[in-house]
Each structure stands twice: as C-alpha cells, then as structure tokens.
C-alpha cells in the first residue's frame, strides 16, 4: 500500500504548498442507524466547492476517497463528491470494538479502532482520507470518538451467590461479596450502586471503589444473629447503573449462618425412676438417658458418664454406654446386691458444664425362676424378625414354641398377645408345645409389620413375654390404577406443535419396582399423540383441525415393573374446540336469478346458500346487501333475497348486487358473492302510436295515384321485449266512398292503394287501425284513425275539418293480422314490389315503356294476391252498432313530433 501511495503522490510534488496532513476530530454515540451525518470534510477543511463564487469551468470538482477499507471503514460511508461522512448500515457497538482493559489499537489497513483510556474519547475510529485533484491534494487523518450509551444492563456472572456469616459476628462486620456485577458500559453508565431487596432488618450493603474504578459490594451485619433461631437468609441483590433511565441486574444471595458452640447439653428431666426384677438376665435394658444440645456437628456431641459420687458396686452392676446413654445390667443380681441404686449421670459437651440427671434403680428380689419360652422358627427369621410373603395360604406355620418351668414346680400356660391374623395353639400330642400360624392371607398393602408376643405365666402369676415381629414381603399382586378411567380433555384447534394436553397419573399399591408405573399409548391412538412413559405427560405433536376431526378417543395403558408385569387401561377423549379460522363460503361465487317484472314486493327472488365450516357462534353467518340496500333486502336466517318494491323491467332490466356474509367469530371473517338479477319481460305496455300524431289529421290522396303506391304509414313502438314487443297492424273499421281501396301491411304498417281511383271515389276515407302486440297471456293494443282525403286539391280545409269532427259511423270488423316474428321498431323490408321495380328500371336502362308497364301490371297482380291471402287469414269479428273510438284504446294515444 505504501508503494502504491508513493507512486500515486509522486507526480504531485509540484503542488507541495497544498499537500499536507490534516487531522479532523469527530464524536458520535454508538448504536446510531445508517445515514446519520458525522461531519462534512469539505466544510471543516474549508475547501472550495463547485457552485461557489468561482465558475464551475474554472474549478475542477473535488474528490474524497478512503485510502483503504479496513476495520473502521465498514462503519462509515464517505460521499466522494461532497465529502460528507455518514454512518453505514453496520451498527457501531462500542463494547465490541474497544477492549478497555487492553489499552491497544486494533489496526485494519488505513482504518483502525483505538482504545487507550476509560475516557469517553478512548474508543476511536481512525480513517485516512485522500482529497483530490492534485491542486488540493492532502491526506486527512479523521478520528471519530465513539461515545458510550447506556445499552447494557448490569449482570452477575453467576445467578446464585452464597455467603457464610458466623452467628457470633459482631455488628458492623463487613464481608466482601464475590462475583460482583459486570457492566460493559463506561463511566456513569457502569454499575454504581447495589441494594438488597429484603434485608431482614439485620443486613445492609456498602460499595467500595478501588484505584482502578472497580466497585465491590460488601455485606454489613447490622444486628445480632442466632443460628438456632434462623440458620439461613435468602434475598436478592440488585445492581444498578447510572444511566438515564437506569438499568438493573439481579442475582439470588443466600446468607448462611455458621454455627459456634454457644449451647450446652440439657436433660429434659432431673430424675428417672426405674424398677428391675432380681431375676433379670444379663444385658437386660434398664433405662436410657438423653440430653439435647442445640448446636450442630462436633459442637453438639454429648458424652455420658457416671459422677464420681456413684459407688463402684453400682458402676459394676450397671453398664452405661457413653455415646447412647443406655443403661444395661452387666452382672447377675444376687442376695447381697443392694435393693436401691442412685446413679448420677453427667452429660458433657465440648467446653460446657455437664448436665446432671439422677436414675433411681429399685431391684425387686424374686425367689423363683420365670417360665421359659423357647422358639424354633419354621419361617425365615433374622434377629427376631420373621419374613412372610403376602398371599401366603391360610395356616402357614411360623414357629414352634416350647413353654416350660425351669424348676418344674409350677404349671405353665401361654397365650398370644397382639393384633393380627395369627393363632397360637397346642401342638398335640406333645405337651407344652405350641404352633404359631396364620389365620388368613397377609396383605402387604394393608399392613407391612406386625408385632406380637407369646406370653407364658406360671401358677404363681409370674409372666414372661417373648416379642416376635412379622414383616410382610410385598408381591406384585396389584395392577396400576388410574385416577380417572375416562380422561376428558379439550384443546383449541390450530394449537402449537407439541402442545401439552395433560399429565396422566396412575398409582400402584405395590412397593419397589413392582410399584413403578410406565405409561403407553394404546394401539388405537393416532401417531401424532405422544405419551412420556416416565412422567405420563400427554402431548400432541401437530396442529389439530376441528373441521377435519372434532373428537378423538383412544386408550392408554399403565404398566408396572413387576414380573410378570400388570397393567390397567384408561380411555382418553379429546374434544377439539373451534376457533374462527374459516370464512363463510358461498356455494357459488356468482348467483343469477330470473324474475318476472312487476314481481310483488317482498316476494322471494331466490335463496343465497352459504356455509361456514366453524361451529357455534363462529359458524353463525349474517348476510347483508352491500349495494342496492334501498331496494333489496336479504333474510339473514334463511338467505332469502327479496325486493322491497315491485320491479319494472322498462325502468331497469337487471341488477347486480354484492352480498356479504359475516360470521359471528371474534374477530369476524367475511366473504362476498355477486348476485345478478335479470328481469323477465311481461306484457304490461300496449303499443304506443307515434304516427299519425292525431285522429284529426288527414292526408290528401290524388286520384291519379297508381295502384300499389304507398300512401302513408302507421308507426308504433312497444316498450316490452320479445314477443311482447312484436307489433301487428290491421284495419278494423272503414268508411268512405270505396273503403276497400286501401290496405295496410300487418308487419310494417304501410298503407297502400289497392285499386285505381275513379271519379266516384272522391271524398273522405276514414280507416280505424288497430295496433296490437303478441303478448302472453293477453295481447295489448291501441287504435288510431287514419284520415285520407281523395281529391285533386284541398280547396276548403274548414269543410274537411268539420267532417273530421263528426263522429264516424264505422262498422268494426276486427281481423287477426298476420303474425310477425320480429319487433316492429326494427327497420322491416317492405312487402311491396318497389325494390323490384327499381331493380328492373336500373337493369333495363331506359327500356321501352311497354316493358315497364308490363312490370307494373305484374306487380299489381301479385300485390292483390298477397292482400287477399292476408284477408283469408284474418278472423272476422263483427261488432254491432256504432263504435266509440275512445273505448277501443286501452291507453290514450301519445302524440309527439317525429
């Protein structure tokens, strides 16, 4: 790098006046996001920038470049043009960059991280920046001090701290607490104080700071301690730094109170009275003394001994165990033995004045020897304890007992003392022989140990007792028992994997391994249920879906460790509770309904079927109309769509609605469906005559008009559609000199002249035209009066108008018009022969008049045939009397300008 640097700067030696090393110092907090401005090199170096007072053409642009990208370079971004230095996307962590204890600088090429002292400026990022071009070349040393922020909480190196304090520690005793809290932050952001969450009124904390600035907490004893009153204190030590806000860390502090020998042995009684028969055998237990020392360990060791006041014969007669305090008979009592012995016994502890107790032993002298009880055990016996297995059969023998008088002077009898299924009976034919046996099977789970006595007494009333303990041995005779035979559980669907269901519990009355229970799933359990064989914890390893399966039922087994093993079975039922995880679902995304117009209000248009796979309230679905709610309404319960008002196809032929289904969950889920309602046309509109505009209008027809020539037309429209709008025209009444001279085309409404007009045919013709649709079930119609005045001129209009004002005397003969299959409001091709005439005229190109005349004659003949054929198809319906034109019209004729 150095060689490259020298090669790079060599050519610029001539600009030495501008080439110098410069240092810039910045500081910023650690942990800042990317893009925070650290400083502007150009501004801080007072370098001229483009766009200033000088012209851009005279000043070359400055360039700023990091000499190399080392460790420090990854934390900053340098703008090559402006020289602005910003933080990069790599967050600066002061504690990770700087190791305060080492005081070293970590280099990374031309950028480094420096740390030399605990001051805020001790953690430095060092950058080398080159400024170009050569006119302004310089090497800039940039130092960025990383300021500490309180981003680390104090923490103790161990979670549990234990401290031991002697119980005789004086007040103000100070004990250093090992493992003080650590905080990577510096200065006031590091650990400042310690406190106890509970000081029990006898402790407090103090903090000492050494020359390196390390703070160590000390525990101070503020009150008297007594281990025998309380031997341990458990509290929490809290470390707090000085940041704003302060951060804390804690650990458990256990203060153990160590014992000192501050207690001496004590007897509960000062004197003990006992009686001993003179015929007692050696080793007979006389009494036991017991002293108590509240201290622990070696401080509580007690040694028992005779006082020097006890005479030697008494010491020889009675043995005292110095550890246990047991007194036993060590020599036989004879006739010279004193009847009363005062035994003064001392209980001594280390460093203590001995405690004193007096034992008065009274010896009762007897002249006869007691009966003897000699056992011979059949069952297994160890040190006076007989071991029998449970479930042994009835009359299981335990032992033979021989009862006898050693002096053979007295009669000896015996009996069994104690509770239990045992019997002591004479064993014949032998005398003084008795058999001890069971009377019913033993049960370990009922009772494990029996203590019975064989008592022998002679005729003088002297008793001897032989104590026998019977220990019942356990057998694997009990199966595990579940606390519940039917275990009913519930869990919400969409559970997390390995979710806890329950902990099974079964008990086994047997002991040892025979009572250890393991748990297993039955063969009918699904594979995604898991049962821990040791703990009995039942879990499910996958998510459950109620919509897939709502109920699970399978068996579980509890098996003990006996041989052979015994088991029991319980049934587990799991109910998967519903969550609102399914939106309402329409059977179809698009619904289409065809409804006849004028459908009555609130009539049923159709049923919107929607389902929700959830249960309960989550599966309850409410329907609503998102648009068009002022016209349509939907029954939420049944999904029936209704219209509030009657619908008119002529106003609107179709409706598009959006229906929303919302379930009852929390939060609720929803879905939408598109509803298209198409109105079917019914014949509710009669044809509307647009021309002629009035019954009083008339048209002049010249007598020279040729037969077949169109005279006028009747034009009507129908607002309905389909066959309801197919219009047919017919003349149902005629009046005039020769009314048969005119006919109307049933499809187009064109009125043409049928025959040539003669002089006698002059005058007013009145044609009553019926305009009818082909509606079902009943066609509708309108009528209009077409007035034709045959004359050369109109010389007297008032006369014609007076004729029009007179009520016409017209005989109505309604004829069924020929059915048209297309609506009349479309442009229909005329049935006349005019197109044929025009075509012939064009083709003939001025052919002779004779050919044209023959063509006209042929067309006229053809027209008569068509007209007569149409008349034959019409049904003649004669109407008597005079016709009221207003009665023929079902609706008034609307007149408008065309």
mmCIF file of C-alpha atoms in Angstrom, residues 431-659:
data_model
loop_
_atom_site.group_PDB
_atom_site.id
_atom_site.type_symbol
_atom_site.label_atom_id
_atom_site.label_comp_id
_atom_site.label_asym_id
_atom_site.label_seq_id
_atom_site.Cartn_x
_atom_site.Cartn_y
_atom_site.Cartn_z
ATOM 1 C CA UNK A 431 -47.198 -81.254 75.992
ATOM 2 C CA UNK A 432 -46.015 -77.675 76.350
ATOM 3 C CA UNK A 433 -45.537 -77.430 72.540
ATOM 4 C CA UNK A 434 -47.363 -74.645 70.710
ATOM 5 C CA UNK A 435 -47.630 -73.801 66.973
ATOM 6 C CA UNK A 436 -47.808 -70.214 65.716
ATOM 7 C CA UNK A 437 -49.529 -69.982 62.301
ATOM 8 C CA UNK A 438 -51.528 -67.594 60.123
ATOM 9 C CA UNK A 439 -55.330 -67.493 60.085
ATOM 10 C CA UNK A 440 -55.774 -65.674 56.725
ATOM 11 C CA UNK A 441 -53.597 -64.429 53.871
ATOM 12 C CA UNK A 442 -51.415 -61.422 54.650
ATOM 13 C CA UNK A 443 -51.705 -58.235 52.585
ATOM 14 C CA UNK A 444 -48.655 -56.016 52.302
ATOM 15 C CA UNK A 445 -50.751 -53.060 51.129
ATOM 16 C CA UNK A 446 -52.928 -53.283 54.261
ATOM 17 C CA UNK A 447 -50.177 -53.715 56.866
ATOM 18 C CA UNK A 448 -46.481 -54.389 56.458
ATOM 19 C CA UNK A 449 -45.360 -55.114 60.004
ATOM 20 C CA UNK A 450 -46.965 -56.971 62.904
ATOM 21 C CA UNK A 451 -45.642 -57.120 66.461
ATOM 22 C CA UNK A 452 -46.998 -59.998 68.570
ATOM 23 C CA UNK A 453 -45.957 -61.543 71.861
ATOM 24 C CA UNK A 454 -46.051 -65.073 73.222
ATOM 25 C CA UNK A 455 -46.783 -64.666 76.947
ATOM 26 C CA UNK A 456 -46.101 -67.504 79.435
ATOM 27 C CA UNK A 457 -47.122 -67.424 83.108
ATOM 28 C CA UNK A 458 -46.992 -69.893 85.925
ATOM 29 C CA UNK A 459 -49.474 -70.661 88.660
ATOM 30 C CA UNK A 460 -47.799 -68.087 90.910
ATOM 31 C CA UNK A 461 -48.687 -65.378 88.411
ATOM 32 C CA UNK A 462 -45.175 -64.751 87.159
ATOM 33 C CA UNK A 463 -45.229 -63.602 83.460
ATOM 34 C CA UNK A 464 -42.638 -63.901 80.724
ATOM 35 C CA UNK A 465 -43.096 -62.292 77.277
ATOM 36 C CA UNK A 466 -41.374 -63.222 74.013
ATOM 37 C CA UNK A 467 -41.816 -60.488 71.357
ATOM 38 C CA UNK A 468 -41.914 -61.527 67.699
ATOM 39 C CA UNK A 469 -42.023 -59.153 64.705
ATOM 40 C CA UNK A 470 -43.566 -60.377 61.457
ATOM 41 C CA UNK A 471 -42.510 -58.457 58.316
ATOM 42 C CA UNK A 472 -44.786 -58.946 55.303
ATOM 43 C CA UNK A 473 -42.908 -59.146 51.990
ATOM 44 C CA UNK A 474 -44.532 -57.479 49.001
ATOM 45 C CA UNK A 475 -45.618 -59.365 45.870
ATOM 46 C CA UNK A 476 -46.781 -57.967 42.516
ATOM 47 C CA UNK A 477 -50.464 -58.533 43.252
ATOM 48 C CA UNK A 478 -51.787 -55.059 42.370
ATOM 49 C CA UNK A 479 -52.285 -53.520 38.969
ATOM 50 C CA UNK A 480 -51.740 -49.802 38.413
ATOM 51 C CA UNK A 481 -54.904 -47.749 38.959
ATOM 52 C CA UNK A 482 -55.628 -44.578 37.004
ATOM 53 C CA UNK A 483 -57.046 -41.680 38.975
ATOM 54 C CA UNK A 484 -59.746 -41.495 36.268
ATOM 55 C CA UNK A 485 -60.896 -44.268 33.985
ATOM 56 C CA UNK A 486 -62.308 -41.731 31.490
ATOM 57 C CA UNK A 487 -59.997 -38.777 30.920
ATOM 58 C CA UNK A 488 -61.877 -35.995 29.152
ATOM 59 C CA UNK A 489 -59.702 -33.269 27.628
ATOM 60 C CA UNK A 490 -60.197 -30.309 25.349
ATOM 61 C CA UNK A 491 -57.837 -28.190 23.240
ATOM 62 C CA UNK A 492 -58.334 -25.353 20.791
ATOM 63 C CA UNK A 493 -57.634 -26.129 17.176
ATOM 64 C CA UNK A 494 -54.553 -24.669 15.446
ATOM 65 C CA UNK A 495 -52.538 -25.430 18.575
ATOM 66 C CA UNK A 496 -48.767 -25.076 18.613
ATOM 67 C CA UNK A 497 -46.856 -28.303 17.894
ATOM 68 C CA UNK A 498 -46.002 -30.418 20.946
ATOM 69 C CA UNK A 499 -48.788 -28.752 22.919
ATOM 70 C CA UNK A 500 -49.348 -30.041 26.469
ATOM 71 C CA UNK A 501 -52.633 -31.908 26.953
ATOM 72 C CA UNK A 502 -52.493 -33.427 30.440
ATOM 73 C CA UNK A 503 -50.362 -35.439 32.834
ATOM 74 C CA UNK A 504 -51.665 -38.952 33.413
ATOM 75 C CA UNK A 505 -51.420 -40.330 36.928
ATOM 76 C CA UNK A 506 -51.721 -43.950 37.987
ATOM 77 C CA UNK A 507 -50.792 -45.465 41.331
ATOM 78 C CA UNK A 508 -49.650 -48.967 42.213
ATOM 79 C CA UNK A 509 -50.053 -50.167 45.796
ATOM 80 C CA UNK A 510 -47.071 -52.492 45.429
ATOM 81 C CA UNK A 511 -43.655 -51.431 46.630
ATOM 82 C CA UNK A 512 -40.268 -51.070 44.972
ATOM 83 C CA UNK A 513 -40.015 -51.826 41.274
ATOM 84 C CA UNK A 514 -43.376 -53.560 41.412
ATOM 85 C CA UNK A 515 -44.964 -50.183 42.148
ATOM 86 C CA UNK A 516 -43.095 -48.236 39.449
ATOM 87 C CA UNK A 517 -45.550 -47.282 36.687
ATOM 88 C CA UNK A 518 -44.810 -46.663 32.994
ATOM 89 C CA UNK A 519 -47.290 -45.180 30.548
ATOM 90 C CA UNK A 520 -48.011 -46.228 26.947
ATOM 91 C CA UNK A 521 -50.446 -45.272 24.208
ATOM 92 C CA UNK A 522 -52.971 -47.847 23.083
ATOM 93 C CA UNK A 523 -52.900 -49.253 19.541
ATOM 94 C CA UNK A 524 -55.886 -47.092 18.571
ATOM 95 C CA UNK A 525 -54.087 -43.804 19.352
ATOM 96 C CA UNK A 526 -53.149 -41.654 16.316
ATOM 97 C CA UNK A 527 -49.443 -41.395 15.649
ATOM 98 C CA UNK A 528 -49.270 -37.655 16.324
ATOM 99 C CA UNK A 529 -50.109 -38.093 20.028
ATOM 100 C CA UNK A 530 -47.098 -38.641 22.296
ATOM 101 C CA UNK A 531 -47.007 -40.005 25.843
ATOM 102 C CA UNK A 532 -43.891 -39.821 28.010
ATOM 103 C CA UNK A 533 -43.519 -43.282 29.541
ATOM 104 C CA UNK A 534 -41.937 -41.968 32.728
ATOM 105 C CA UNK A 535 -43.793 -38.736 33.532
ATOM 106 C CA UNK A 536 -47.129 -39.552 31.904
ATOM 107 C CA UNK A 537 -47.186 -36.190 30.085
ATOM 108 C CA UNK A 538 -49.505 -36.402 27.071
ATOM 109 C CA UNK A 539 -48.787 -34.051 24.140
ATOM 110 C CA UNK A 540 -49.842 -33.628 20.529
ATOM 111 C CA UNK A 541 -47.040 -33.124 18.015
ATOM 112 C CA UNK A 542 -49.035 -31.452 15.251
ATOM 113 C CA UNK A 543 -51.765 -28.897 14.775
ATOM 114 C CA UNK A 544 -55.303 -30.184 15.152
ATOM 115 C CA UNK A 545 -58.096 -29.041 12.854
ATOM 116 C CA UNK A 546 -61.627 -29.244 14.235
ATOM 117 C CA UNK A 547 -63.102 -29.119 10.756
ATOM 118 C CA UNK A 548 -61.088 -32.220 9.865
ATOM 119 C CA UNK A 549 -61.831 -34.115 13.106
ATOM 120 C CA UNK A 550 -63.559 -32.863 16.224
ATOM 121 C CA UNK A 551 -63.381 -35.869 18.563
ATOM 122 C CA UNK A 552 -60.520 -38.236 19.393
ATOM 123 C CA UNK A 553 -60.959 -41.322 21.540
ATOM 124 C CA UNK A 554 -58.245 -43.843 22.300
ATOM 125 C CA UNK A 555 -56.819 -45.882 25.153
ATOM 126 C CA UNK A 556 -53.727 -45.502 27.326
ATOM 127 C CA UNK A 557 -52.014 -48.151 29.448
ATOM 128 C CA UNK A 558 -50.290 -48.016 32.807
ATOM 129 C CA UNK A 559 -47.832 -50.928 33.255
ATOM 130 C CA UNK A 560 -45.868 -51.726 36.424
ATOM 131 C CA UNK A 561 -42.334 -53.199 36.582
ATOM 132 C CA UNK A 562 -43.216 -56.442 38.355
ATOM 133 C CA UNK A 563 -42.745 -59.912 36.958
ATOM 134 C CA UNK A 564 -44.942 -60.695 35.273
ATOM 135 C CA UNK A 565 -45.991 -57.067 34.730
ATOM 136 C CA UNK A 566 -49.541 -55.980 35.441
ATOM 137 C CA UNK A 567 -51.383 -53.244 33.569
ATOM 138 C CA UNK A 568 -54.594 -51.237 33.508
ATOM 139 C CA UNK A 569 -56.290 -49.281 30.751
ATOM 140 C CA UNK A 570 -57.985 -45.868 30.693
ATOM 141 C CA UNK A 571 -59.795 -44.069 27.905
ATOM 142 C CA UNK A 572 -58.803 -40.597 26.713
ATOM 143 C CA UNK A 573 -61.326 -38.408 24.897
ATOM 144 C CA UNK A 574 -60.145 -35.159 23.347
ATOM 145 C CA UNK A 575 -62.552 -32.532 22.083
ATOM 146 C CA UNK A 576 -61.034 -30.062 19.613
ATOM 147 C CA UNK A 577 -62.534 -26.658 20.365
ATOM 148 C CA UNK A 578 -63.410 -24.437 17.471
ATOM 149 C CA UNK A 579 -61.577 -21.277 16.501
ATOM 150 C CA UNK A 580 -62.811 -18.854 13.906
ATOM 151 C CA UNK A 581 -60.400 -19.947 11.180
ATOM 152 C CA UNK A 582 -62.860 -20.405 8.308
ATOM 153 C CA UNK A 583 -64.571 -17.655 6.355
ATOM 154 C CA UNK A 584 -68.177 -18.078 5.262
ATOM 155 C CA UNK A 585 -68.295 -19.833 1.914
ATOM 156 C CA UNK A 586 -70.925 -19.315 -0.753
ATOM 157 C CA UNK A 587 -71.981 -22.327 -2.785
ATOM 158 C CA UNK A 588 -71.366 -20.215 -5.901
ATOM 159 C CA UNK A 589 -69.339 -17.097 -6.355
ATOM 160 C CA UNK A 590 -71.921 -15.802 -8.833
ATOM 161 C CA UNK A 591 -75.657 -16.217 -8.466
ATOM 162 C CA UNK A 592 -78.137 -15.427 -11.253
ATOM 163 C CA UNK A 593 -81.889 -15.117 -10.761
ATOM 164 C CA UNK A 594 -84.553 -14.566 -13.433
ATOM 165 C CA UNK A 595 -87.543 -12.691 -12.071
ATOM 166 C CA UNK A 596 -90.627 -11.519 -13.972
ATOM 167 C CA UNK A 597 -91.134 -7.814 -13.797
ATOM 168 C CA UNK A 598 -93.914 -6.452 -11.613
ATOM 169 C CA UNK A 599 -92.955 -9.182 -9.143
ATOM 170 C CA UNK A 600 -94.790 -8.330 -5.902
ATOM 171 C CA UNK A 601 -92.857 -6.501 -3.190
ATOM 172 C CA UNK A 602 -91.082 -8.726 -0.586
ATOM 173 C CA UNK A 603 -91.648 -11.745 -2.797
ATOM 174 C CA UNK A 604 -88.948 -14.407 -2.774
ATOM 175 C CA UNK A 605 -86.458 -13.809 -5.576
ATOM 176 C CA UNK A 606 -84.089 -16.618 -4.664
ATOM 177 C CA UNK A 607 -82.119 -18.282 -1.876
ATOM 178 C CA UNK A 608 -78.441 -17.467 -1.279
ATOM 179 C CA UNK A 609 -76.773 -20.585 0.112
ATOM 180 C CA UNK A 610 -73.731 -20.017 2.313
ATOM 181 C CA UNK A 611 -71.905 -22.294 4.758
ATOM 182 C CA UNK A 612 -69.245 -21.871 7.448
ATOM 183 C CA UNK A 613 -67.170 -24.863 8.495
ATOM 184 C CA UNK A 614 -66.738 -23.449 12.028
ATOM 185 C CA UNK A 615 -69.066 -24.354 14.864
ATOM 186 C CA UNK A 616 -71.220 -22.453 17.348
ATOM 187 C CA UNK A 617 -71.098 -18.709 17.147
ATOM 188 C CA UNK A 618 -68.073 -18.892 14.852
ATOM 189 C CA UNK A 619 -70.242 -20.701 12.292
ATOM 190 C CA UNK A 620 -73.224 -18.356 12.568
ATOM 191 C CA UNK A 621 -73.461 -16.334 9.347
ATOM 192 C CA UNK A 622 -75.170 -12.982 8.822
ATOM 193 C CA UNK A 623 -75.938 -11.854 5.261
ATOM 194 C CA UNK A 624 -76.244 -8.262 4.130
ATOM 195 C CA UNK A 625 -76.572 -6.395 0.845
ATOM 196 C CA UNK A 626 -73.568 -4.152 0.258
ATOM 197 C CA UNK A 627 -75.176 -2.177 -2.569
ATOM 198 C CA UNK A 628 -78.786 -1.631 -3.527
ATOM 199 C CA UNK A 629 -79.944 -1.997 0.058
ATOM 200 C CA UNK A 630 -82.681 0.586 -0.531
ATOM 201 C CA UNK A 631 -84.359 -1.814 -2.997
ATOM 202 C CA UNK A 632 -83.322 -5.292 -1.896
ATOM 203 C CA UNK A 633 -83.256 -6.988 1.468
ATOM 204 C CA UNK A 634 -81.999 -10.409 2.498
ATOM 205 C CA UNK A 635 -83.282 -12.735 5.201
ATOM 206 C CA UNK A 636 -80.218 -13.465 7.381
ATOM 207 C CA UNK A 637 -81.555 -16.723 8.750
ATOM 208 C CA UNK A 638 -82.828 -18.330 5.544
ATOM 209 C CA UNK A 639 -80.758 -16.443 2.961
ATOM 210 C CA UNK A 640 -83.908 -15.434 1.035
ATOM 211 C CA UNK A 641 -83.392 -12.425 -1.236
ATOM 212 C CA UNK A 642 -86.394 -10.134 -1.604
ATOM 213 C CA UNK A 643 -87.181 -6.843 -3.289
ATOM 214 C CA UNK A 644 -88.888 -4.195 -1.191
ATOM 215 C CA UNK A 645 -90.807 -2.803 -4.191
ATOM 216 C CA UNK A 646 -92.179 -4.136 -7.424
ATOM 217 C CA UNK A 647 -89.579 -4.070 -10.197
ATOM 218 C CA UNK A 648 -90.193 -2.614 -13.639
ATOM 219 C CA UNK A 649 -88.102 -4.012 -16.473
ATOM 220 C CA UNK A 650 -88.705 -0.949 -18.586
ATOM 221 C CA UNK A 651 -87.025 1.227 -15.944
ATOM 222 C CA UNK A 652 -84.128 -1.170 -15.296
ATOM 223 C CA UNK A 653 -83.716 -4.561 -16.870
ATOM 224 C CA UNK A 654 -81.089 -6.017 -14.499
ATOM 225 C CA UNK A 655 -79.474 -5.512 -11.119
ATOM 226 C CA UNK A 656 -76.034 -6.513 -9.886
ATOM 227 C CA UNK A 657 -75.751 -6.898 -6.111
ATOM 228 C CA UNK A 658 -72.891 -7.782 -3.825
ATOM 229 C CA UNK A 659 -73.836 -9.894 -0.834
#
